Coordinates of C-alpha atoms and ligand atoms in Angstrom, one line a residue:
M8 CA 0.0 0.0 0.0
H9 CA 1.1 3.5 -0.7
T10 CA 2.6 4.8 2.6
S11 CA 0.8 8.1 2.7
I12 CA -2.6 6.4 1.9
E13 CA -1.9 3.9 4.7
N14 CA -1.2 6.8 7.1
L15 CA -4.3 8.6 6.0
L16 CA -6.4 5.4 6.4
N17 CA -5.1 5.0 10.0
E18 CA -5.9 8.6 10.7
I19 CA -9.4 8.4 9.4
E20 CA -10.0 5.1 11.2
S21 CA -8.9 6.6 14.6
F22 CA -11.0 9.7 14.0
G23 CA -14.0 7.6 13.2
L24 CA -13.7 5.4 16.3
E25 CA -13.1 8.4 18.6
N26 CA -15.9 10.4 17.0
D27 CA -18.5 7.6 17.2
N28 CA -17.7 7.0 20.9
I29 CA -18.3 10.7 21.7
V30 CA -21.3 11.8 19.6
K31 CA -24.8 10.7 20.5
E32 CA -26.7 11.6 17.4
D33 CA -26.7 8.7 14.9
R34 CA -26.4 11.1 11.9
L35 CA -23.1 12.4 13.2
K36 CA -21.4 9.0 13.5
M37 CA -18.9 8.0 10.8
K38 CA -19.7 4.2 11.1
N39 CA -16.7 3.2 9.1
I40 CA -15.9 -0.3 8.0
T41 CA -13.3 -2.2 10.1
K42 CA -9.7 -2.5 8.8
D43 CA -10.2 -6.2 8.1
T44 CA -13.2 -5.4 6.0
G45 CA -11.1 -3.0 4.0
Q46 CA -8.5 -5.7 3.6
F47 CA -11.2 -8.2 2.5
L48 CA -12.5 -5.7 -0.1
T49 CA -9.0 -5.3 -1.3
L50 CA -8.5 -9.1 -1.8
L51 CA -11.7 -9.3 -3.8
L52 CA -10.8 -6.4 -6.1
K53 CA -7.1 -7.4 -6.5
S54 CA -8.1 -11.0 -7.5
S55 CA -10.6 -9.8 -10.1
K56 CA -10.9 -7.6 -13.2
V57 CA -13.4 -5.2 -11.6
K58 CA -13.6 -1.9 -13.5
N59 CA -16.7 -0.1 -12.2
V60 CA -17.5 -0.1 -8.5
L61 CA -20.6 1.4 -6.9
E62 CA -20.4 2.2 -3.2
V63 CA -23.7 3.1 -1.5
G64 CA -22.9 5.0 1.7
T65 CA -19.7 7.0 1.6
S66 CA -19.7 8.6 5.0
N67 CA -16.3 10.5 5.3
G68 CA -14.8 8.3 2.6
Y69 CA -12.9 5.7 4.6
S70 CA -14.2 2.6 2.7
T71 CA -14.1 4.5 -0.6
I72 CA -10.3 5.0 -0.1
W73 CA -9.9 1.3 0.6
L74 CA -11.7 0.5 -2.7
A75 CA -10.1 3.2 -4.9
R76 CA -6.5 2.7 -3.8
N77 CA -6.6 -0.6 -5.7
F78 CA -7.2 1.3 -8.9
I79 CA -4.1 3.5 -9.0
N80 CA -2.7 3.6 -12.5
S81 CA -5.7 1.7 -13.9
D82 CA -8.8 2.8 -15.7
A83 CA -11.1 1.3 -13.1
H84 CA -13.3 3.7 -11.1
V85 CA -15.4 4.0 -7.9
T86 CA -18.7 5.8 -7.9
T87 CA -20.0 6.5 -4.4
V88 CA -23.2 8.0 -3.1
E89 CA -23.8 9.9 0.1
I90 CA -26.8 12.0 1.3
D91 CA -25.3 13.9 4.2
D92 CA -23.8 17.4 3.4
R93 CA -21.2 17.3 6.2
K94 CA -20.0 13.9 5.3
I95 CA -19.7 14.9 1.6
T96 CA -17.4 17.7 2.6
M97 CA -15.3 15.4 4.7
A98 CA -15.1 12.7 2.0
R99 CA -14.1 15.2 -0.6
D100 CA -11.3 16.5 1.7
N101 CA -10.1 12.9 2.4
F102 CA -10.1 12.0 -1.4
R103 CA -8.0 15.0 -2.0
K104 CA -5.6 14.1 0.8
A105 CA -5.3 10.6 -0.6
N106 CA -4.8 12.0 -4.1
L107 CA -7.4 9.6 -5.4
Q108 CA -9.9 12.1 -6.9
K109 CA -9.4 10.9 -10.4
Y110 CA -10.5 7.4 -9.4
I111 CA -13.6 8.5 -7.5
T112 CA -16.9 10.1 -8.5
L113 CA -18.8 11.3 -5.4
H114 CA -22.6 11.9 -5.8
H115 CA -24.4 14.0 -3.2
E116 CA -27.8 12.4 -3.5
D117 CA -30.3 9.9 -2.0
A118 CA -29.1 6.5 -3.1
G119 CA -32.6 5.3 -4.0
A120 CA -33.0 8.2 -6.5
F121 CA -29.5 7.7 -7.8
L122 CA -30.0 4.0 -8.4
K123 CA -33.3 4.7 -10.4
K124 CA -31.3 6.7 -12.9
Q125 CA -28.5 4.1 -13.6
A126 CA -28.6 2.0 -16.7
N127 CA -28.9 -1.8 -16.4
E128 CA -25.7 -3.7 -15.6
T129 CA -23.6 -0.5 -15.2
F130 CA -21.5 -1.8 -12.3
D131 CA -19.4 -5.0 -11.9
F132 CA -19.0 -4.7 -8.0
I133 CA -21.3 -3.1 -5.5
F134 CA -20.5 -2.3 -1.9
L135 CA -23.7 -1.6 0.1
D136 CA -23.1 0.2 3.5
S137 CA -26.0 2.6 4.0
D138 CA -29.4 3.0 5.7
R139 CA -30.4 -0.7 6.1
S140 CA -34.1 0.0 6.3
H141 CA -34.0 0.8 2.5
Y142 CA -32.1 -2.4 1.3
V143 CA -35.3 -4.4 0.5
G144 CA -36.8 -1.5 -1.4
W145 CA -33.5 -0.8 -3.3
W146 CA -32.9 -4.4 -4.2
E147 CA -34.7 -4.4 -7.5
D148 CA -32.5 -1.5 -8.7
L149 CA -29.3 -2.7 -7.1
N150 CA -29.7 -6.1 -8.9
R151 CA -30.7 -4.4 -12.1
V152 CA -27.5 -2.2 -12.2
L153 CA -25.2 -5.1 -11.2
Q154 CA -23.6 -7.1 -14.1
R155 CA -24.0 -10.8 -14.2
N156 CA -21.2 -12.9 -12.6
S157 CA -20.5 -9.9 -10.3
L158 CA -20.4 -9.5 -6.6
M159 CA -22.4 -7.3 -4.2
I160 CA -20.9 -7.0 -0.7
V161 CA -23.1 -5.8 2.2
D162 CA -21.7 -4.8 5.6
N163 CA -23.2 -5.3 9.0
A164 CA -24.7 -8.7 8.3
N165 CA -23.8 -9.8 11.8
S166 CA -23.6 -6.6 13.8
H167 CA -27.2 -5.5 12.8
R168 CA -28.7 -8.9 11.7
E169 CA -32.2 -8.0 12.8
E170 CA -32.1 -5.0 10.5
V171 CA -30.8 -6.9 7.4
N172 CA -32.7 -10.1 8.0
D173 CA -35.5 -9.5 5.6
F174 CA -32.9 -8.5 3.0
I175 CA -30.9 -11.7 3.6
K176 CA -34.0 -13.8 3.3
L177 CA -34.9 -12.1 0.0
I178 CA -31.4 -12.9 -1.5
Q179 CA -31.5 -16.4 -0.2
S180 CA -34.9 -17.0 -1.9
S181 CA -33.5 -16.0 -5.3
D182 CA -32.6 -18.7 -7.8
N183 CA -30.3 -16.3 -9.6
H184 CA -28.0 -15.5 -6.7
D185 CA -25.6 -17.3 -4.5
S186 CA -24.8 -15.8 -1.1
L187 CA -22.8 -16.3 2.1
I188 CA -22.2 -14.4 5.3
V189 CA -18.6 -14.3 6.4
S190 CA -17.4 -13.3 9.8
V191 CA -15.1 -10.4 8.7
G192 CA -15.5 -7.2 10.6
K193 CA -19.1 -6.5 11.4
G194 CA -20.2 -9.5 9.2
V195 CA -20.2 -9.3 5.5
L196 CA -22.9 -10.7 3.2
I197 CA -21.4 -11.7 -0.2
I198 CA -23.9 -12.0 -3.0
L199 CA -23.0 -13.4 -6.5
K200 CA -25.4 -12.5 -9.3
N201 CA -25.4 -15.5 -11.7
Ligands
SAM599 C1 -22.4 3.0 7.6 S1 -22.2 4.6 7.0 C2 -21.1 4.4 5.6 C3 -19.7 4.1 6.1 C4 -18.7 4.1 4.9 N1 -19.0 3.1 4.0 C5 -17.3 3.7 5.5 O1 -17.1 2.6 5.8 O2 -16.5 4.6 5.6 C6 -23.7 4.8 6.1 C7 -23.8 6.1 5.3 O3 -25.0 6.1 4.5 C8 -25.5 7.4 4.4 N2 -26.9 7.3 4.0 C9 -28.0 7.0 4.7 N3 -29.1 7.0 4.0 C10 -28.7 7.3 2.7 C11 -29.4 7.5 1.5 N4 -30.7 7.3 1.4 N5 -28.7 7.8 0.4 C12 -27.3 7.9 0.4 N6 -26.6 7.8 1.6 C13 -27.3 7.5 2.7 C14 -25.3 8.0 5.8 O4 -25.3 9.4 5.8 C15 -24.0 7.4 6.2 O5 -22.9 8.2 5.9

């Protein structure tokens, strides 16, 4: 890993953990992925020919940097969507510090509205880490914009199982998808669209 990006990731990780311990309001928490989830995403991207990642839920850009740093000197790209004004500002600042702006497009928008506007099979990897109450409602569009033989990764499958349970059941009932929950970080649901 590029040393300055590694330092920046460590800084953002520490900031997020400290911030989320102090602030009471849910909206103000960073809720970043764990470092091992970042490493897991890296393994998946490095072992594949993924070109067009969609991340739903940017926060301050910690997971986006984990994703985009794999694309340095390539033509692959991360598109990421975040609704919160303050987090958009923080993410933009962190992408600049990481010098990864050219590999990232940040959309300041509701993810549901964003998904509706995307063409079929636009993305060959999706990382879903947003407001879990919307996942079932977003599924049709998430599935529509994902290419076949591609992965969608969903965080918090163990830490917030009750909130993602209906979504997990929906995926498990599909004949066109294989899925598995792995105990990395907060629990990661891996979905393969066949
Ligand atoms: C768990 S945090 C994302 C953490 C980030 N992936 C990371 O690891 O650094 C979830 C984010 O989703 C955003 N969010 C919630 N509802 C959203 C929506 N409808 N559209 C877009 N973003 C949304 C929240 O503001 C929050 O920043």
